[in-house]
GROMACS .gro file of C-alpha atoms in nm:
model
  289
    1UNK     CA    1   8.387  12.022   9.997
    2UNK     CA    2   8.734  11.909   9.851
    3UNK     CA    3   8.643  11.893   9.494
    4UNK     CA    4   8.773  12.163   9.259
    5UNK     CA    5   8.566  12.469   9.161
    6UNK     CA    6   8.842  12.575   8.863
    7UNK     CA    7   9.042  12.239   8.808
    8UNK     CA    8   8.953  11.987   8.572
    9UNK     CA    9   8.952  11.629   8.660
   10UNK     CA   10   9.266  11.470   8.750
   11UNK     CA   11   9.465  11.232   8.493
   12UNK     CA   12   9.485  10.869   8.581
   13UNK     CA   13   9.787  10.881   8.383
   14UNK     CA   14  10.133  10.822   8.482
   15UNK     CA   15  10.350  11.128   8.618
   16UNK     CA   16  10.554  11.064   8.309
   17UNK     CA   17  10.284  11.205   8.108
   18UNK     CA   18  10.064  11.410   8.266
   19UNK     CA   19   9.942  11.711   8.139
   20UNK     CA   20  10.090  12.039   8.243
   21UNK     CA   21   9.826  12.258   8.365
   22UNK     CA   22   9.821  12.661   8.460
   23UNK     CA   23   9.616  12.871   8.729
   24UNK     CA   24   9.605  13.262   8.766
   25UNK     CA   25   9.703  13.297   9.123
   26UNK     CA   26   9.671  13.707   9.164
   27UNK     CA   27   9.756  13.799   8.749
   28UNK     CA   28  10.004  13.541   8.749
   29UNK     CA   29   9.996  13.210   8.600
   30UNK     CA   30  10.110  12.860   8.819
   31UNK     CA   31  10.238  12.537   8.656
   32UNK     CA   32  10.093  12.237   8.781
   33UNK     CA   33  10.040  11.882   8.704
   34UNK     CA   34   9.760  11.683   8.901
   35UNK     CA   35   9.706  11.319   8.850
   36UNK     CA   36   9.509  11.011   9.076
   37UNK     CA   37   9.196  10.916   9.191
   38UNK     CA   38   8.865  11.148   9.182
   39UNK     CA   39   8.720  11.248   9.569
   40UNK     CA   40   8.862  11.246   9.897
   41UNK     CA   41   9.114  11.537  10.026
   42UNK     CA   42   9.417  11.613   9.776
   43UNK     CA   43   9.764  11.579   9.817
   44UNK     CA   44   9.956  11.866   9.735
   45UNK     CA   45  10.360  11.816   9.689
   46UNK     CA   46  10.547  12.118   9.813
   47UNK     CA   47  10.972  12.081   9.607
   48UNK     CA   48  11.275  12.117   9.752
   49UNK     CA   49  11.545  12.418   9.658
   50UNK     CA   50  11.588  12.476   9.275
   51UNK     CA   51  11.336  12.165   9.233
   52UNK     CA   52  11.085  12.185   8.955
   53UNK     CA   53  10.754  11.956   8.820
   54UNK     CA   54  11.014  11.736   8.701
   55UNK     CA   55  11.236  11.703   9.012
   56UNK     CA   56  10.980  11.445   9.149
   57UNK     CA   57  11.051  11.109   9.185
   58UNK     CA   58  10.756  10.982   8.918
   59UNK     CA   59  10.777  10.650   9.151
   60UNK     CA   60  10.671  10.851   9.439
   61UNK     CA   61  10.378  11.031   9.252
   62UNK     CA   62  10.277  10.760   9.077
   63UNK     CA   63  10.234  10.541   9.409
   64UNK     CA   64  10.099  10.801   9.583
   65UNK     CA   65   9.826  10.899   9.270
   66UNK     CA   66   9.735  10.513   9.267
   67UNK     CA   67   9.507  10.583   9.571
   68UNK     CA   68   9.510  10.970   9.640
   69UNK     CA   69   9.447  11.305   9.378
   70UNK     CA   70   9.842  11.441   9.408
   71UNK     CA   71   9.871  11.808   9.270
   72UNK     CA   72  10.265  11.917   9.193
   73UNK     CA   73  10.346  12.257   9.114
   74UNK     CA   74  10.598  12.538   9.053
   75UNK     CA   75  10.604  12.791   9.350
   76UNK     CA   76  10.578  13.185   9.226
   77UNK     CA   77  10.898  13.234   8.967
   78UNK     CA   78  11.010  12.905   8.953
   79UNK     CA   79  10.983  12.713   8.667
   80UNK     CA   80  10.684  12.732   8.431
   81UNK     CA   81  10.507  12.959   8.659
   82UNK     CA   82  10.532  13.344   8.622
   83UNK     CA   83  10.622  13.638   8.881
   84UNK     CA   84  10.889  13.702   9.088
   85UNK     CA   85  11.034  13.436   9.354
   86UNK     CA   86  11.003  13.525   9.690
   87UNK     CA   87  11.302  13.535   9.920
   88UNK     CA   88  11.128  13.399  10.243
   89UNK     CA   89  10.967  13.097  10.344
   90UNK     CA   90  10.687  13.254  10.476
   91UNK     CA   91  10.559  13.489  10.159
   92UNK     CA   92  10.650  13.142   9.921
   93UNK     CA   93  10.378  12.960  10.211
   94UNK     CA   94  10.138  13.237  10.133
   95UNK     CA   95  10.153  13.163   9.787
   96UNK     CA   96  10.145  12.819   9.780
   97UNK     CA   97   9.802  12.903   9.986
   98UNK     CA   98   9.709  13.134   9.709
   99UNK     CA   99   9.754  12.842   9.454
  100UNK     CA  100   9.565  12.560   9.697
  101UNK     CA  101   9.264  12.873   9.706
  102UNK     CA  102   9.292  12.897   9.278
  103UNK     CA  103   9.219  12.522   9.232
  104UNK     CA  104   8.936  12.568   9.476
  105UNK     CA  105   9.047  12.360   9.729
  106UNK     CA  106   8.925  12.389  10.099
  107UNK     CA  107   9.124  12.174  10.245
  108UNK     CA  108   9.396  11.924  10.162
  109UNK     CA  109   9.713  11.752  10.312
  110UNK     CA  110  10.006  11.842  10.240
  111UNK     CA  111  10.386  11.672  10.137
  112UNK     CA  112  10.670  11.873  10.179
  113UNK     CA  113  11.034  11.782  10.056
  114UNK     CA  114  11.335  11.999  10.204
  115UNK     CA  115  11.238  12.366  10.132
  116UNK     CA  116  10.897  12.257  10.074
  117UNK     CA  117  10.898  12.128  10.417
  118UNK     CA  118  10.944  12.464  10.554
  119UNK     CA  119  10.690  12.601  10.386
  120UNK     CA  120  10.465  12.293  10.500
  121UNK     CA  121  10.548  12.402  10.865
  122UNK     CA  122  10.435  12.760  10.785
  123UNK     CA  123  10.109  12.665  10.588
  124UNK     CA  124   9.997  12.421  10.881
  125UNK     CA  125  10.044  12.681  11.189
  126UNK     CA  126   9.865  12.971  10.957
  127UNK     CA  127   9.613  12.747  10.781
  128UNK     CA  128   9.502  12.512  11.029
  129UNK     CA  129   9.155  12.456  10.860
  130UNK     CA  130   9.301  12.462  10.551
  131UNK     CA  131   9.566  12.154  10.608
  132UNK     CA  132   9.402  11.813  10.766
  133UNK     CA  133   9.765  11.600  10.783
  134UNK     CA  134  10.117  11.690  10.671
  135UNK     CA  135  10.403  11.496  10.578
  136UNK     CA  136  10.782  11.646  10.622
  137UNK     CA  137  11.037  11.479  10.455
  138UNK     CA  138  11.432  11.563  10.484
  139UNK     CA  139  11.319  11.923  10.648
  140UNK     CA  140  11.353  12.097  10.970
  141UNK     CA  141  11.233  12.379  11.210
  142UNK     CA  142  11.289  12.705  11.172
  143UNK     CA  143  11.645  12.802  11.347
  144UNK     CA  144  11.718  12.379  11.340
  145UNK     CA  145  12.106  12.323  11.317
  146UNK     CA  146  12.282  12.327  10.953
  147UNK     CA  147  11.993  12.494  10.784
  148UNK     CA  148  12.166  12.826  10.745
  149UNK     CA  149  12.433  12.603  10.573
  150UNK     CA  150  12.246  12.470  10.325
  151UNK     CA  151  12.330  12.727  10.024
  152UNK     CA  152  12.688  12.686  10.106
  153UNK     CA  153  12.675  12.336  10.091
  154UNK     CA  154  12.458  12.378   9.738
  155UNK     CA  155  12.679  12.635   9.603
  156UNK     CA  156  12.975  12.391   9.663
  157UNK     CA  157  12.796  12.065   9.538
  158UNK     CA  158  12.689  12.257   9.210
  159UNK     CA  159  13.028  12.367   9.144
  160UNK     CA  160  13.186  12.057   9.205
  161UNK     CA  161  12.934  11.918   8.973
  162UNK     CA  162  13.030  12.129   8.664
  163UNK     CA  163  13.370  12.045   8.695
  164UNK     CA  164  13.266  11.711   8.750
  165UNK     CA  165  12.992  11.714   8.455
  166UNK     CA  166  12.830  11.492   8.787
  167UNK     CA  167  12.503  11.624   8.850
  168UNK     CA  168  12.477  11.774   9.212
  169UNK     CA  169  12.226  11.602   9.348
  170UNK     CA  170  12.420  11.262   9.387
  171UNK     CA  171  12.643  11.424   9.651
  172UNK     CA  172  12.362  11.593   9.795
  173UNK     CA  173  12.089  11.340   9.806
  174UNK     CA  174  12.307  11.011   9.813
  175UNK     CA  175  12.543  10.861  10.065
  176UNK     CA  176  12.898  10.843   9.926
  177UNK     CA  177  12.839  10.447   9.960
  178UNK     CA  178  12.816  10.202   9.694
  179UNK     CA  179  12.427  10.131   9.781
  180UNK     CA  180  12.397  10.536   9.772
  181UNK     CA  181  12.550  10.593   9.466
  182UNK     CA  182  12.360  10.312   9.296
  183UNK     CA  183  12.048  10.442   9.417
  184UNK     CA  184  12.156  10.770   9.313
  185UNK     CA  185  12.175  10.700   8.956
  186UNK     CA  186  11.871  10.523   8.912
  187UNK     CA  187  11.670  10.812   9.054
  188UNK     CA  188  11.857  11.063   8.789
  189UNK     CA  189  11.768  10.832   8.537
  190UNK     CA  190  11.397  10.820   8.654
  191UNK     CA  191  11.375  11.159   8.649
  192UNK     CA  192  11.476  11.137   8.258
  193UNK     CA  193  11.147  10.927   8.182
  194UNK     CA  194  10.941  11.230   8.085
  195UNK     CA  195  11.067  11.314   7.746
  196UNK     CA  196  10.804  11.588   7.605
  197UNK     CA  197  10.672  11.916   7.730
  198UNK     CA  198  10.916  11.896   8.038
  199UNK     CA  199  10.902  12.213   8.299
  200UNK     CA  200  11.176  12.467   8.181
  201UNK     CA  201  11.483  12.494   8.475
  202UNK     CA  202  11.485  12.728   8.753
  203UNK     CA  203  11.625  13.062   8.673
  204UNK     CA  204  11.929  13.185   8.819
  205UNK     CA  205  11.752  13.510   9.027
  206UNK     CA  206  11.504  13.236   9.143
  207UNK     CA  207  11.751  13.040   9.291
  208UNK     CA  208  11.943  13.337   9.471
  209UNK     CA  209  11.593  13.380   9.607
  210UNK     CA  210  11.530  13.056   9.765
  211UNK     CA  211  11.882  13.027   9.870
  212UNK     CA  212  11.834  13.344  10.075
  213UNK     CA  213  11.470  13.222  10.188
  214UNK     CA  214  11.658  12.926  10.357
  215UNK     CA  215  11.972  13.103  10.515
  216UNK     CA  216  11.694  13.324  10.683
  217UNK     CA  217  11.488  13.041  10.785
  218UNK     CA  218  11.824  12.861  10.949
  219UNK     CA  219  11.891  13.122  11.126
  220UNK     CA  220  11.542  13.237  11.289
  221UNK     CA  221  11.477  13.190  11.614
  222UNK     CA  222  11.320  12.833  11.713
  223UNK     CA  223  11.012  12.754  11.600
  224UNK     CA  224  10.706  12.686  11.827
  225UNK     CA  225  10.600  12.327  11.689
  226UNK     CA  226  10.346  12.264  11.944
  227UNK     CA  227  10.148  12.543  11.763
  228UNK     CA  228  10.088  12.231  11.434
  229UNK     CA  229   9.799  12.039  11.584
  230UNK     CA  230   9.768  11.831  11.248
  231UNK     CA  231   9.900  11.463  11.235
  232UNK     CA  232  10.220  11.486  11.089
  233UNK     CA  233  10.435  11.196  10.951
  234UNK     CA  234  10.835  11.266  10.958
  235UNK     CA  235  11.092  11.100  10.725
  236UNK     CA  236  11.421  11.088  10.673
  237UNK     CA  237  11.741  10.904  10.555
  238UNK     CA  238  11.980  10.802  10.846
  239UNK     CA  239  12.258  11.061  10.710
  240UNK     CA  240  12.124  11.360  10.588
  241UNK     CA  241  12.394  11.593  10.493
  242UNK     CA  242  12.151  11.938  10.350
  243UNK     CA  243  11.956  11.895  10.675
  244UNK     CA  244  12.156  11.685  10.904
  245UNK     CA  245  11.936  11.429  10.992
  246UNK     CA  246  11.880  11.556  11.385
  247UNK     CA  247  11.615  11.799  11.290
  248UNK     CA  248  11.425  11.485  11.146
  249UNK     CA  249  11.444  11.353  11.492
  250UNK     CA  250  11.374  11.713  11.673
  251UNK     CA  251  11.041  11.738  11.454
  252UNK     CA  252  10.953  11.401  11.565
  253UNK     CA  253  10.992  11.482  11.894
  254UNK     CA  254  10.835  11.837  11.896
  255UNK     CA  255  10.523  11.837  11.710
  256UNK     CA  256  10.222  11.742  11.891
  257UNK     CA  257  10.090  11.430  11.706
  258UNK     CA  258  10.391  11.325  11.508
  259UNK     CA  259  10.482  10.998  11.351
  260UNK     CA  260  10.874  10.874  11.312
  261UNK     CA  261  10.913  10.666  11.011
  262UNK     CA  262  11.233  10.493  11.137
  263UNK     CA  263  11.567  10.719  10.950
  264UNK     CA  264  11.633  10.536  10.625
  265UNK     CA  265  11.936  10.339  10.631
  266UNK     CA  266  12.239  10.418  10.434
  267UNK     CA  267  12.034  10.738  10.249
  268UNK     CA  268  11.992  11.101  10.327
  269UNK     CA  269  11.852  11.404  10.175
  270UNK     CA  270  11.705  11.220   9.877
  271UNK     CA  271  11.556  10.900  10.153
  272UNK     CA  272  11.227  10.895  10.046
  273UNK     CA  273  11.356  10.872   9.651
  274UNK     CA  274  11.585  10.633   9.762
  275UNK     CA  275  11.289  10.405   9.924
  276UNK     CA  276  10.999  10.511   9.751
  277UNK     CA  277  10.794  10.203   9.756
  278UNK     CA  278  10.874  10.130  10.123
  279UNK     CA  279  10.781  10.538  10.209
  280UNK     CA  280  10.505  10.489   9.947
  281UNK     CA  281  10.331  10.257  10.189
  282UNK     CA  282  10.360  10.454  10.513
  283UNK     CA  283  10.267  10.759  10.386
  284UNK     CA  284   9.915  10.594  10.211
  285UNK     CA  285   9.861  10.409  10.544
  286UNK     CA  286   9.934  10.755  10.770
  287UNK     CA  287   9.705  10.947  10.510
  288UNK     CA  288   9.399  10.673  10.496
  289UNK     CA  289   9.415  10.625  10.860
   0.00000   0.00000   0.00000
């Protein structure tokens, strides 16, 4: 069974306006949007750090709801959803199993960014009936190198950006190339194409929650990958500077039945935003396959 007990039908809407939906997950209420086709397994989109609903690229949702039911959502804390943010990756994977349980959901695949690749990792080794394939874009394993430097690296970036009045994510998604920075700036301005009942901003505690959730995860030991028996397709852009771009490659090499979608050219942390119709396409064909 993969159809919903306790959610209503998805929207065949665009991202840009789809409904923003709650579910009690233990006396606290989850923000989530769901949109796509009726049947078959979902497709639930785990965000990056400080990433809301509306951090998604709506090209990547939208391409991906033109042929799968995609379900976004606001981890415990974060956004729209109530509670308190957990401060490790594996409590905010036990949630995000919580929430999967809520919509009535007994088994899905699963998309996770960054962060939300970490939890991905998590859910797939502790859920393995739960989870039938897994996508990990711009993420890496437990202990992988420059994870435990990825708050620094925010801290400065978001800094730099108020001085700047640049928003962040350019430096840290985007190659300092003229092809980066162009791509850069049309994803910001995607992002701007929902204009009503947008999710509210992560809250400053939140984010000193996740930030500490990933230090600890960068600097546990190794993970045992061979323990993720699901199909798993890994992406990447070519120079990832959040999660250098190796761990793509160590993922690839680790997990038992992994795919490589070639490192992006000229892109990094934000590759899949950056070549969403071309990452689009591989991930329908790895999920329909």
């Amino acid at each position: 069974m993969t159809t919903p007990r306790n959610s209503p039908s998805p929207s065949m809407s665009s991202y840009e306006n789809a409904p923003t939906r709650s579910v009690s997950v233990r006396g606290e209420d989850f923000a989530y949007r769901e949109l796509g086709t009726e049947g078959g397994v979902p497709l639930i989109l785990l965000m990056h750090l400080a990433g809301t609903l509306d951090n998604w690229d709506p090209r990547v949702v939208d391409g991906l709801a033109a042929r799968r039911r995609v379900v976004t959502f606001d981890n415990r804390g974060v956004g729209g959803s109530g509670g308190s943010t957990p401060d490790t990756i594996e409590a905010m994977a036990r949630d995000a199993v919580l929430f999967i349980r809520a919509l009535g959901f007994d088994q899905v695949d699963l998309l996770g960014l960054s962060m939300g690749g970490f939890i991905t990792q998590v859910i797939a080794e502790e859920e393995p009936h739960l989870v039938r394939k897994v996508i990990l874009a711009g993420t890496g394993p437990a202990g992988g190198p420059g994870i435990d430097k990825v708050p620094a690296l925010t801290i400065q970036a978001t800094l730099k950006g108020a001085l700047t009045r640049q928003d962040p994510k350019l430096s840290l998604f985007f190659t300092e190339t003229a092809g980066g920075r162009r791509a850069g700036r049309a994803f910001l301005e995607r992002l701007k194409e929902r204009t009503q009942n947008r999710d509210k901003d992560i809250s400053l505690p939140s984010f000193r929650a996740q930030l500490k959730a990933i230090k600890r995860w960068g600097r546990q030991a190794p993970s045992d990958l061979s323990d993720i028996r699901q199909p798993v397709l890994v992406a990447n852009g070519e120079n990832d500077r959040m999660v250098p771009s190796r761990n793509t490659l160590d993922l690839a090499a680790r997990l038992p039945q992994s795919q490589l979608v070639p490192l992006y050219p000229d892109a990094g942390h934000g590759g899949i935003f950056q070549y969403h119709d071309e990452f689009v396409t591989r991930a329908l064909e790895f999920l329909q396959s």
